[in-house]
Short mmCIF file of C-alpha atoms and ligand atoms in Angstrom, two decimals:
data_model
loop_
_atom_site.label_atom_id
_atom_site.label_comp_id
_atom_site.label_asym_id
_atom_site.label_seq_id
_atom_site.Cartn_x
_atom_site.Cartn_y
_atom_site.Cartn_z
CA MET A 12 0.00 0.00 0.00
CA HIS A 13 1.36 3.38 -0.92
CA TYR A 14 -0.01 6.57 0.41
CA HIS A 15 1.56 9.91 -0.14
CA GLY A 16 -0.91 12.12 1.67
CA SER A 17 0.16 14.48 4.37
CA ILE A 18 -2.04 16.70 6.40
CA MET A 19 0.45 19.46 5.82
CA ASN A 20 0.44 19.12 2.03
CA ASN A 21 -3.17 19.12 1.15
CA ASP A 22 -4.74 20.69 4.17
CA SER A 23 -2.86 23.69 5.39
CA LEU A 24 -2.95 24.46 9.06
CA ARG A 25 -4.58 27.76 8.22
CA PRO A 26 -8.25 27.81 9.15
CA GLY A 27 -10.36 28.27 6.10
CA ALA A 28 -7.96 26.30 3.92
CA SER A 29 -9.12 23.38 1.80
CA GLY A 30 -12.22 21.60 2.97
CA THR A 31 -13.78 24.56 4.66
CA SER A 32 -14.86 26.57 1.65
CA GLU A 33 -18.20 24.77 1.44
CA ALA A 34 -19.21 25.90 4.92
CA ARG A 35 -22.31 28.03 4.78
CA PRO A 36 -22.31 31.32 6.60
CA GLY A 37 -22.78 30.69 10.29
CA GLU A 38 -21.89 27.05 9.96
CA MET A 39 -19.13 25.13 11.64
CA PRO A 40 -16.22 25.01 9.20
CA LEU A 41 -14.56 21.61 9.45
CA GLU A 42 -11.44 20.07 8.05
CA ASN A 43 -11.04 16.35 7.57
CA SER A 44 -7.45 15.19 7.54
CA TYR A 45 -8.32 11.81 9.05
CA ALA A 46 -10.87 11.18 6.30
CA ARG A 47 -8.01 11.34 3.78
CA LEU A 48 -6.27 8.37 5.35
CA PRO A 49 -6.92 4.97 3.72
CA ALA A 50 -10.55 3.88 3.91
CA SER A 51 -9.65 0.86 6.03
CA PHE A 52 -8.74 3.16 8.94
CA TYR A 53 -12.34 4.16 9.59
CA SER A 54 -15.93 3.90 8.47
CA ARG A 55 -17.85 6.78 7.02
CA VAL A 56 -20.93 7.19 9.16
CA ALA A 57 -23.14 10.11 10.05
CA PRO A 58 -24.58 10.71 13.51
CA THR A 59 -28.09 9.34 13.99
CA PRO A 60 -30.54 12.19 14.67
CA VAL A 61 -32.19 12.47 18.07
CA ALA A 62 -35.75 13.33 19.05
CA SER A 63 -35.53 16.69 20.77
CA PRO A 64 -32.07 17.93 21.60
CA ALA A 65 -31.52 20.50 24.33
CA LEU A 66 -28.30 22.21 25.26
CA ILE A 67 -27.20 21.32 28.77
CA ARG A 68 -24.07 23.35 28.64
CA LEU A 69 -21.82 25.02 26.10
CA ASN A 70 -18.18 25.64 26.89
CA ARG A 71 -18.09 29.17 25.52
CA SER A 72 -14.45 29.89 26.22
CA LEU A 73 -13.35 26.66 24.56
CA ALA A 74 -15.59 27.38 21.58
CA ASP A 75 -13.98 30.76 21.28
CA HIS A 76 -10.49 29.26 21.49
CA LEU A 77 -11.43 26.87 18.71
CA GLY A 78 -12.39 29.81 16.53
CA LEU A 79 -16.08 28.87 16.71
CA ASP A 80 -18.78 31.41 17.48
CA PRO A 81 -20.29 30.55 20.89
CA ASP A 82 -23.53 32.38 20.12
CA LEU A 83 -23.97 30.42 16.94
CA LEU A 84 -23.26 27.14 18.69
CA ALA A 85 -25.83 27.99 21.36
CA SER A 86 -28.45 28.86 18.72
CA PRO A 87 -30.95 26.32 17.36
CA ALA A 88 -28.72 25.88 14.30
CA GLY A 89 -25.71 25.16 16.50
CA LEU A 90 -27.69 22.69 18.57
CA GLU A 91 -28.66 20.84 15.41
CA ILE A 92 -24.98 20.27 14.71
CA LEU A 93 -23.90 19.46 18.26
CA SER A 94 -26.67 16.89 18.59
CA GLY A 95 -25.84 15.27 15.27
CA ASN A 96 -29.19 16.18 13.75
CA ARG A 97 -27.52 18.02 10.93
CA VAL A 98 -24.10 17.40 9.46
CA PRO A 99 -22.30 20.57 8.39
CA ALA A 100 -21.68 20.70 4.67
CA SER A 101 -17.92 20.69 5.16
CA ALA A 102 -17.94 17.59 7.38
CA ARG A 103 -16.91 14.07 6.39
CA PRO A 104 -18.13 12.31 9.53
CA LEU A 105 -16.56 8.98 10.40
CA ALA A 106 -16.01 6.43 13.12
CA GLN A 107 -12.39 5.50 13.76
CA ALA A 108 -11.34 1.87 13.81
CA TYR A 109 -9.11 0.58 16.56
CA ALA A 110 -8.29 -2.55 18.49
CA GLY A 111 -6.77 -2.95 21.91
CA HIS A 112 -5.83 -4.92 24.94
CA GLN A 113 -8.68 -4.74 27.39
CA PHE A 114 -7.53 -5.78 30.86
CA GLY A 115 -4.60 -7.46 29.17
CA ASN A 116 -6.69 -9.42 26.66
CA TRP A 117 -6.31 -8.81 22.96
CA VAL A 118 -9.49 -7.60 21.26
CA PRO A 119 -8.86 -7.34 17.50
CA GLN A 120 -11.82 -5.13 16.71
CA LEU A 121 -13.07 -2.22 18.75
CA GLY A 122 -13.48 1.24 17.23
CA ASP A 123 -15.77 4.18 17.85
CA GLY A 124 -18.92 2.31 18.76
CA ARG A 125 -20.81 5.30 20.04
CA ALA A 126 -18.86 8.24 18.76
CA VAL A 127 -18.65 10.02 15.44
CA LEU A 128 -15.76 12.24 14.47
CA LEU A 129 -17.43 15.24 12.87
CA GLY A 130 -14.19 16.78 11.73
CA GLU A 131 -11.35 19.03 12.79
CA VAL A 132 -10.83 22.69 13.46
CA VAL A 133 -7.59 24.60 13.78
CA ASP A 134 -7.63 26.53 17.02
CA ARG A 135 -6.24 29.97 17.80
CA ASP A 136 -2.86 28.45 18.62
CA GLY A 137 -2.72 26.78 15.23
CA MET A 138 -3.41 23.36 16.77
CA ARG A 139 -5.62 20.94 14.91
CA ARG A 140 -8.37 19.63 17.18
CA ASP A 141 -10.94 16.87 16.62
CA ILE A 142 -14.58 17.50 17.29
CA GLN A 143 -16.28 14.25 18.12
CA LEU A 144 -19.85 13.56 19.14
CA LYS A 145 -19.89 10.87 21.80
CA GLY A 146 -23.25 9.12 22.08
CA ALA A 147 -24.14 9.94 18.46
CA GLY A 148 -25.68 6.60 17.52
CA PRO A 149 -24.56 3.24 16.17
CA THR A 150 -21.56 2.75 13.93
CA PRO A 151 -20.09 -0.36 12.28
CA TYR A 152 -18.08 -0.80 15.50
CA SER A 153 -21.00 -0.77 17.92
CA ARG A 154 -21.15 -4.57 18.27
CA ILE A 155 -24.12 -5.13 20.60
CA GLY A 156 -24.13 -1.55 21.91
CA ASP A 157 -26.75 1.05 21.08
CA GLY A 158 -24.24 3.75 20.19
CA ARG A 159 -25.75 6.05 22.78
CA ALA A 160 -24.70 7.49 26.11
CA SER A 161 -26.65 8.10 29.24
CA ILE A 162 -26.65 11.62 30.57
CA GLY A 163 -24.84 10.55 33.76
CA PRO A 164 -21.54 9.64 32.08
CA VAL A 165 -21.84 12.73 29.88
CA VAL A 166 -22.01 14.91 32.98
CA ARG A 167 -19.13 13.00 34.57
CA GLU A 168 -16.90 13.36 31.52
CA TYR A 169 -17.75 17.04 31.13
CA LEU A 170 -16.87 17.71 34.77
CA ALA A 171 -13.72 15.62 34.70
CA SER A 172 -12.24 16.92 31.50
CA GLU A 173 -12.82 20.57 32.35
CA HIS A 174 -11.50 20.05 35.87
CA MET A 175 -8.37 18.28 34.63
CA ALA A 176 -7.76 21.12 32.19
CA ALA A 177 -8.08 23.61 35.05
CA LEU A 178 -5.61 21.56 37.06
CA GLY A 179 -3.17 21.94 34.17
CA ILE A 180 -3.28 18.29 33.17
CA ALA A 181 -3.30 17.32 29.50
CA THR A 182 -6.76 16.16 28.59
CA THR A 183 -9.48 15.98 25.98
CA ARG A 184 -12.02 18.74 26.50
CA ALA A 185 -15.77 19.12 26.65
CA LEU A 186 -17.23 21.55 24.13
CA ALA A 187 -20.87 20.87 24.91
CA ALA A 188 -23.25 18.52 26.66
CA ILE A 189 -26.59 17.82 25.04
CA ALA A 190 -29.71 16.10 26.30
CA THR A 191 -31.19 14.07 23.47
CA GLY A 192 -34.77 13.94 24.67
CA GLU A 193 -34.61 10.17 24.23
CA HIS A 194 -34.11 7.38 26.70
CA VAL A 195 -31.30 4.89 26.75
CA PHE A 196 -31.77 1.53 28.40
CA ARG A 197 -29.12 0.53 30.89
CA GLU A 198 -30.14 -1.18 34.11
CA ARG A 199 -33.17 1.08 33.82
CA PRO A 200 -34.26 3.73 31.35
CA GLU A 201 -32.13 6.86 31.68
CA PRO A 202 -32.16 10.16 29.79
CA GLY A 203 -29.79 10.12 26.85
CA GLY A 204 -26.96 12.56 26.31
CA ILE A 205 -24.26 13.52 23.86
CA LEU A 206 -20.88 14.96 24.69
CA ALA A 207 -19.19 17.08 22.04
CA ARG A 208 -15.60 16.22 22.79
CA VAL A 209 -12.48 17.98 21.64
CA ALA A 210 -9.12 16.23 21.41
CA SER A 211 -5.72 16.90 19.91
CA SER A 212 -6.63 13.71 18.12
CA HIS A 213 -8.37 10.49 19.01
CA VAL A 214 -5.52 8.28 17.80
CA ARG A 215 -4.86 5.66 20.43
CA VAL A 216 -2.26 2.97 21.01
CA GLY A 217 -5.10 0.68 19.96
CA THR A 218 -5.33 2.47 16.60
CA PHE A 219 -1.73 1.43 15.89
CA GLN A 220 -2.53 -2.10 17.02
CA TYR A 221 -5.52 -2.29 14.70
CA ILE A 222 -3.60 -1.10 11.68
CA ALA A 223 -0.58 -3.28 12.48
CA SER A 224 -2.69 -6.41 12.80
CA ARG A 225 -4.58 -5.76 9.57
CA GLU A 226 -2.33 -3.81 7.29
CA GLY A 227 1.15 -4.58 8.54
CA ARG A 228 4.17 -2.38 8.22
CA ASP A 229 2.99 -0.15 5.37
CA GLY A 230 -0.24 0.69 7.11
CA VAL A 231 1.53 1.50 10.34
CA GLN A 232 3.88 3.76 8.44
CA ILE A 233 0.95 5.75 7.08
CA LEU A 234 -0.54 6.13 10.55
CA ALA A 235 2.81 6.94 12.12
CA ASP A 236 3.51 9.58 9.48
CA TYR A 237 0.10 11.07 10.16
CA VAL A 238 0.73 11.18 13.90
CA ILE A 239 4.17 12.69 13.44
CA ASP A 240 2.73 15.32 11.10
CA ARG A 241 -0.04 16.15 13.48
CA HIS A 242 1.51 15.85 16.93
CA TYR A 243 5.28 15.71 16.62
CA PRO A 244 6.18 17.58 13.43
CA GLY A 245 9.73 18.18 14.64
CA LEU A 246 10.47 14.45 14.37
CA ALA A 247 9.95 14.12 10.64
CA ASP A 248 13.57 14.94 9.94
CA SER A 249 15.14 12.88 12.68
CA ALA A 250 17.45 9.99 11.80
CA ASN A 251 14.90 7.42 12.93
CA PRO A 252 11.50 9.14 13.01
CA TYR A 253 9.59 6.07 14.20
CA LEU A 254 11.90 5.44 17.12
CA ALA A 255 11.69 9.16 17.86
CA LEU A 256 7.90 8.88 17.73
CA LEU A 257 7.93 6.08 20.28
CA GLU A 258 10.18 8.16 22.47
CA ALA A 259 8.03 11.27 22.17
CA VAL A 260 4.82 9.39 22.99
CA SER A 261 6.60 7.73 25.91
CA GLU A 262 7.74 11.09 27.26
CA ARG A 263 4.31 12.64 27.05
CA THR A 264 2.81 9.58 28.67
CA ALA A 265 5.35 9.65 31.50
CA ASP A 266 4.55 13.31 32.12
CA LEU A 267 0.84 12.64 31.95
CA VAL A 268 0.82 9.76 34.41
CA ALA A 269 3.05 11.67 36.82
CA SER A 270 0.60 14.58 36.67
CA TRP A 271 -2.27 12.18 37.43
CA LEU A 272 -0.55 10.84 40.51
CA MET A 273 0.07 14.35 41.84
CA VAL A 274 -3.66 14.97 42.22
CA GLY A 275 -4.78 11.44 43.07
CA PHE A 276 -6.38 10.72 39.70
CA ILE A 277 -7.19 7.13 38.80
CA HIS A 278 -8.13 6.64 35.15
CA GLY A 279 -9.82 3.35 35.86
CA VAL A 280 -9.60 1.69 32.41
CA MET A 281 -6.11 2.10 31.05
CA ASN A 282 -6.66 -0.33 28.21
CA THR A 283 -4.48 0.29 25.18
CA ASP A 284 -7.51 1.64 23.34
CA ASN A 285 -7.87 4.35 25.97
CA LEU A 286 -4.30 5.64 25.77
CA SER A 287 -3.91 8.64 23.47
CA VAL A 288 -0.72 8.89 21.42
CA ALA A 289 -0.97 12.66 21.85
CA GLY A 290 -0.43 12.31 25.59
CA GLU A 291 -3.88 13.50 26.69
CA THR A 292 -6.12 11.94 29.30
CA LEU A 293 -8.70 10.15 27.15
CA ASP A 294 -11.98 8.30 27.74
CA TYR A 295 -13.30 9.16 31.15
CA GLY A 296 -15.23 6.13 32.34
CA PRO A 297 -14.96 4.69 35.82
CA PHE A 298 -12.31 7.22 36.85
CA GLY A 299 -12.00 8.53 40.37
CA PHE A 300 -9.91 10.69 42.64
CA VAL A 301 -8.26 9.43 45.80
CA ASP A 302 -9.74 10.85 48.98
CA PHE A 303 -8.15 9.05 51.93
CA TYR A 304 -4.70 8.15 50.70
CA ASP A 305 -4.25 4.51 49.83
CA PRO A 306 -1.88 3.75 46.97
CA GLY A 307 -3.82 0.63 46.00
CA THR A 308 -7.10 2.49 45.53
CA VAL A 309 -9.42 1.06 42.87
CA TYR A 310 -12.89 2.43 42.21
CA SER A 311 -13.81 0.86 38.90
CA SER A 312 -16.60 -1.67 39.16
CA ILE A 313 -15.06 -3.64 36.29
CA ASP A 314 -11.54 -3.83 37.72
CA ALA A 315 -11.89 -6.68 40.19
CA GLN A 316 -8.17 -7.51 40.01
CA GLY A 317 -7.02 -3.95 40.68
CA ARG A 318 -5.04 -3.94 37.43
CA TYR A 319 -5.61 -0.21 37.10
CA ALA A 320 -5.17 0.79 40.74
CA TYR A 321 -3.80 4.27 41.50
CA ASN A 322 -0.23 3.11 42.03
CA ARG A 323 -0.16 0.66 39.11
CA GLN A 324 -0.76 3.33 36.50
CA PRO A 325 2.89 4.09 35.75
CA ASP A 326 3.66 0.41 35.05
CA ILE A 327 0.49 -0.11 33.09
CA ALA A 328 1.28 2.89 30.91
CA GLN A 329 4.67 1.33 30.19
CA TRP A 330 3.01 -1.97 29.35
CA ASN A 331 0.74 -0.11 26.94
CA LEU A 332 3.71 1.69 25.39
CA ALA A 333 5.34 -1.70 24.84
CA ARG A 334 2.28 -2.65 22.80
CA LEU A 335 2.76 0.53 20.76
CA ALA A 336 6.44 -0.31 20.36
CA GLU A 337 5.57 -3.74 18.94
CA THR A 338 3.60 -2.15 16.13
CA LEU A 339 6.50 0.16 15.27
CA LEU A 340 9.31 -2.43 15.35
CA PRO A 341 9.41 -3.08 11.59
CA LEU A 342 9.76 0.66 11.01
CA ILE A 343 12.36 1.16 13.71
CA ASP A 344 14.88 -1.25 12.22
CA GLU A 345 14.77 -3.87 9.47
CA ASN A 346 16.77 -6.10 11.74
CA GLY A 347 14.32 -7.49 14.28
CA ASP A 348 16.79 -7.84 17.14
CA ALA A 349 18.15 -4.36 16.63
CA ALA A 350 14.61 -2.95 16.55
CA VAL A 351 13.73 -4.66 19.83
CA GLU A 352 16.87 -3.39 21.47
CA LYS A 353 16.19 0.20 20.40
CA ALA A 354 12.57 0.05 21.50
CA TYR A 355 13.57 -1.50 24.79
CA SER A 356 15.93 1.33 25.53
CA VAL A 357 13.16 3.87 24.87
CA LEU A 358 10.84 2.03 27.24
CA SER A 359 13.52 2.10 29.95
CA GLY A 360 13.77 5.81 29.30
CA TYR A 361 10.05 6.04 30.01
CA ALA A 362 10.57 4.57 33.47
CA ARG A 363 13.38 7.00 34.24
CA ARG A 364 11.42 9.96 32.93
CA PHE A 365 8.37 9.01 34.94
CA GLU A 366 10.37 8.68 38.12
CA THR A 367 12.07 12.02 37.57
CA ARG A 368 8.77 13.76 36.97
CA TYR A 369 7.10 12.02 39.88
CA HIS A 370 9.85 12.95 42.29
CA GLU A 371 10.00 16.52 41.00
CA GLY A 372 6.27 16.85 41.45
CA LEU A 373 6.35 15.48 44.97
CA ARG A 374 9.22 17.77 45.88
CA ARG A 375 7.16 20.77 44.79
CA LYS A 376 4.16 19.49 46.67
CA ILE A 377 6.09 19.61 49.92
CA GLY A 378 7.44 23.06 49.12
CA LEU A 379 11.04 22.38 48.16
CA SER A 380 12.28 24.58 45.36
CA VAL A 381 15.70 23.13 44.66
CA ALA A 382 16.53 19.43 44.48
CA ARG A 383 18.67 17.89 47.18
CA ASP A 384 19.51 14.33 48.03
CA GLY A 385 16.86 12.78 50.21
CA ASP A 386 14.00 14.97 48.96
CA ALA A 387 12.17 12.17 47.21
CA GLU A 388 12.53 9.94 50.26
CA LEU A 389 11.15 12.69 52.48
CA ALA A 390 8.11 13.15 50.25
CA LEU A 391 7.57 9.40 49.89
CA GLU A 392 7.71 9.05 53.65
CA LEU A 393 4.87 11.55 53.95
CA LEU A 394 2.81 9.50 51.50
CA GLU A 395 3.55 6.40 53.50
CA ILE A 396 2.31 7.84 56.78
CA MET A 397 -0.68 9.34 54.97
CA GLY A 398 -1.41 5.79 53.85
CA SER A 399 -1.11 4.22 57.27
CA SER A 400 -3.06 7.10 58.85
CA ASN A 401 -5.74 7.30 56.15
CA ALA A 402 -5.14 10.99 55.71
CA ASP A 403 -7.02 12.81 53.00
CA MET A 404 -4.54 13.33 50.17
CA THR A 405 -5.74 16.67 48.86
CA LEU A 406 -6.30 18.28 52.25
CA THR A 407 -2.95 17.09 53.61
CA PHE A 408 -0.95 18.76 50.87
CA ARG A 409 -3.12 21.86 50.74
CA ARG A 410 -3.01 22.44 54.48
CA LEU A 411 0.69 21.65 54.60
CA SER A 412 1.13 24.64 52.30
CA TYR A 413 -0.13 26.91 55.08
CA LEU A 414 1.95 25.53 57.94
CA ASP A 415 4.65 27.71 59.41
CA GLY A 416 8.11 26.80 58.17
CA THR A 417 9.66 26.88 61.62
CA ASP A 418 6.95 26.74 64.27
CA PRO A 419 4.92 23.52 64.71
CA ARG A 420 2.37 25.06 67.06
CA GLY A 421 -0.13 25.69 64.29
CA ASP A 422 0.08 22.16 62.87
CA ASP A 423 -3.34 20.98 64.05
CA PRO A 424 -5.17 21.43 60.74
CA VAL A 425 -2.84 18.82 59.25
CA ARG A 426 -2.37 16.68 62.36
CA GLU A 427 -6.12 16.16 62.66
CA LEU A 428 -6.15 14.47 59.24
CA PHE A 429 -3.93 11.68 60.55
CA ALA A 430 -5.15 8.71 62.58
CA GLN A 431 -1.70 8.80 64.22
CA PRO A 432 -0.83 12.51 64.56
CA GLY A 433 2.49 11.59 66.17
CA ALA A 434 3.65 10.10 62.88
CA PHE A 435 3.00 13.44 61.23
CA ASP A 436 4.81 15.33 63.99
CA ALA A 437 7.93 13.22 63.49
CA TRP A 438 7.80 13.79 59.76
CA ALA A 439 7.18 17.51 60.16
CA ARG A 440 10.38 17.86 62.21
CA LYS A 441 12.41 16.48 59.32
CA TRP A 442 10.46 18.61 56.89
CA ARG A 443 11.27 21.79 58.82
CA GLN A 444 14.94 20.88 59.00
CA ARG A 445 14.91 20.54 55.26
CA LEU A 446 12.96 23.80 54.79
CA ALA A 447 15.65 25.57 56.79
CA VAL A 448 18.10 25.12 53.92
CA GLU A 449 15.69 26.53 51.33
CA ASN A 450 16.34 30.09 50.49
CA ARG A 451 12.95 31.50 49.86
CA GLY A 452 10.50 33.25 52.13
CA GLU A 453 7.38 31.81 53.71
CA ALA A 454 4.97 33.68 51.48
CA GLU A 455 6.78 32.58 48.36
CA ARG A 456 6.85 28.96 49.49
CA ARG A 457 3.18 29.06 50.37
CA SER A 458 2.07 30.42 47.03
CA ALA A 459 4.31 27.96 45.18
CA MET A 460 2.79 25.10 47.17
CA CYS A 461 -0.75 26.33 46.64
CA ALA A 462 -0.07 26.43 42.90
CA VAL A 463 0.61 22.67 42.85
CA ASN A 464 -1.62 21.46 45.68
CA PRO A 465 -5.24 21.94 44.66
CA ALA A 466 -7.77 22.93 47.30
CA TYR A 467 -10.55 21.35 45.25
CA ILE A 468 -10.65 18.13 43.30
CA LEU A 469 -13.54 16.32 41.64
CA ARG A 470 -14.20 14.04 44.54
CA ASN A 471 -16.31 11.05 43.64
CA HIS A 472 -19.18 11.97 45.91
CA LEU A 473 -19.36 15.46 44.41
CA ALA A 474 -19.45 14.04 40.89
CA GLN A 475 -22.10 11.56 42.01
CA ARG A 476 -24.30 14.33 43.41
CA ALA A 477 -24.17 16.20 40.10
CA VAL A 478 -24.86 13.02 38.15
CA ASP A 479 -27.79 12.02 40.35
CA ALA A 480 -29.49 15.40 39.97
CA ALA A 481 -29.00 15.22 36.20
CA VAL A 482 -30.27 11.66 35.81
CA GLU A 483 -33.14 11.84 38.31
CA SER A 484 -34.58 15.21 37.44
CA LEU A 485 -32.59 16.76 34.57
CA ASP A 486 -31.35 19.26 37.11
CA PHE A 487 -27.99 20.55 35.99
CA SER A 488 -27.50 23.18 38.65
CA PRO A 489 -25.26 20.99 40.85
CA MET A 490 -23.09 20.37 37.78
CA GLU A 491 -22.90 24.11 37.11
CA ARG A 492 -21.96 24.91 40.70
CA LEU A 493 -19.33 22.21 40.73
CA LEU A 494 -17.85 23.37 37.45
CA GLU A 495 -17.56 26.87 38.84
CA VAL A 496 -15.66 25.68 41.90
CA LEU A 497 -13.51 23.14 40.07
CA SER A 498 -12.45 25.50 37.34
CA HIS A 499 -10.34 27.36 39.94
CA PRO A 500 -8.98 24.38 41.84
CA TYR A 501 -5.91 26.14 43.17
CA ASP A 502 -7.75 29.15 44.60
CA ASP A 503 -9.08 29.41 48.10
CA GLN A 504 -12.77 30.04 47.69
CA PRO A 505 -14.39 31.45 50.78
CA GLY A 506 -17.87 30.04 51.16
CA ASN A 507 -17.05 26.91 49.14
CA GLY A 508 -15.23 25.08 51.90
CA ASP A 509 -17.71 22.19 51.78
CA TYR A 510 -16.49 21.30 48.31
CA SER A 511 -12.98 20.78 49.63
CA LEU A 512 -13.93 18.15 52.17
CA PRO A 513 -13.70 14.39 51.85
CA PRO A 514 -16.97 12.46 51.88
CA LYS A 515 -18.77 11.73 55.11
CA PRO A 516 -19.15 8.00 55.69
CA GLU A 517 -22.65 7.98 54.21
CA GLU A 518 -21.45 9.94 51.15
CA ARG A 519 -18.57 7.67 50.19
CA VAL A 520 -18.65 6.38 46.64
CA LEU A 521 -16.69 3.15 46.54
CA ARG A 522 -17.48 2.12 42.99
CA THR A 523 -17.45 4.01 39.75
CA PHE A 524 -18.94 2.75 36.51
CA CYS A 525 -18.16 2.71 32.81
CA GLY A 526 -19.63 5.34 30.60
CA THR A 527 -21.82 2.99 28.60
P1 AMP B 8 -14.82 2.11 26.68
O1 AMP B 8 -14.38 1.04 27.61
O2 AMP B 8 -15.99 2.92 27.21
O3 AMP B 8 -13.72 2.99 26.23
O4 AMP B 8 -15.42 1.36 25.40
C1 AMP B 8 -14.86 0.21 24.83
C2 AMP B 8 -15.49 -0.08 23.51
O5 AMP B 8 -16.90 -0.27 23.63
C3 AMP B 8 -15.32 1.02 22.49
O6 AMP B 8 -15.11 0.42 21.24
C4 AMP B 8 -16.62 1.76 22.54
O7 AMP B 8 -16.89 2.45 21.36
C5 AMP B 8 -17.60 0.62 22.75
N1 AMP B 8 -18.85 1.08 23.39
C6 AMP B 8 -18.99 1.51 24.67
N2 AMP B 8 -20.27 1.85 24.91
C7 AMP B 8 -20.96 1.64 23.78
C8 AMP B 8 -22.33 1.79 23.39
N3 AMP B 8 -23.27 2.25 24.23
N4 AMP B 8 -22.67 1.46 22.13
C9 AMP B 8 -21.75 1.01 21.27
N5 AMP B 8 -20.45 0.83 21.57
C10 AMP B 8 -20.04 1.14 22.81
MG1 MG B 9 -12.54 3.82 25.22
#
């Protein structure tokens, strides 16, 4: 198979370049670079219209950043597009094909079973972004699914992706949430929803696996060239672009997973089909945030073995990257052994990079500005006593930010989070000794710590409250309130203290569910 297309050649990064000229005035102008890839990479399919769409929420600032007119999107004409009831003239809607390892088991055929890629826009930074309608009806990859989404998971994904963005963590975004006016049947009938999702791309490790298993080396080369063009353009001229691609994806993934661990995020289903090659958090399903620190925390109802527990995520990401590496081997070196050796060295680099990032992040969380020997151990020791004392992760770090650097008399707000306050006292003595050799003032340390230790995270019980109101009575005001608070997670918000607290025993959510 020979394919000479490049998104750069026939679809300039300038908005309004080829593919957008057909857009009618007031219509979403879309580009379609993915639709120019070989037909075997996807299926052309339009969204299935819904009964009576209503806008739950439009992300106006994101719309604006994408170069889209928020007022138009919020108008009846915009709603028609966001709900999939009308396909813009410039769109070439499609469902992407992929495969993947689900919980370690190879599944040769997955694909967008309930999502349609409407097309792409080029945002104000010149970045190409996918606009995908999730819950837009059946596709050739739906298998036994209905292609739809319940409103609960739509609300959860909207909240999570916008919160993660506000935390500064790479993520897909939510452009809009729509109520379809139809019911979906899960354990019981629930109101249906659609999430208009924005991503740097939706290419996954599982996309590479699909193409490798069906099309072999030449197919993978086409996909890899596309991904390099789109996400890592600087690599095109490197001596071994495909090895460089593996390295770049590994680096972004290491950074991503380290950033998850900093805020207690658990993805929940890190199957290879849910790992973006652009390094963004992708596919919010049974995710959760750690409240009371326990490194083995698992919330997902479908993860009985704890494969995707909080502290297993770095290793699992490496396992997934190894699956990506396998698809790239024939491109990395014609000699199989040499290819394996090169890929192996990149994957070891992932582990080192992750550890560096993780330790750096922890060091900042405890307020140390310059690296010294023993810093990582000091931070890890705090995590350990948080674990044995069941201390709330977010509150511990946030309140630590406000402790005096020399005087332990005001330590109670942190001590009271620990079942064994004495363990914290002993740690705090070492911490203050270490702070003594920092050369920055208290105020500076405090604001640096507050900038990396959020006061507010999307705690599971908060998400659940917003979901329940949406599902039970189409009441989206708890979602709105939560979004307001969570979009400034690093700010103290007087009056919103309740949102910073861990769940009361009766509020605890111990299981989270898939978005299906
Ligand atoms: P997930 O675990 O949610 O990322 O989904 C795994 C696979 O199941 C993907 O191929 C999805 O497209 C597909 N899928 C999930 N929910 C549905 C649904 N309601 N209808 C059709 N396909 C679905
Ligand atoms: Mg998925």
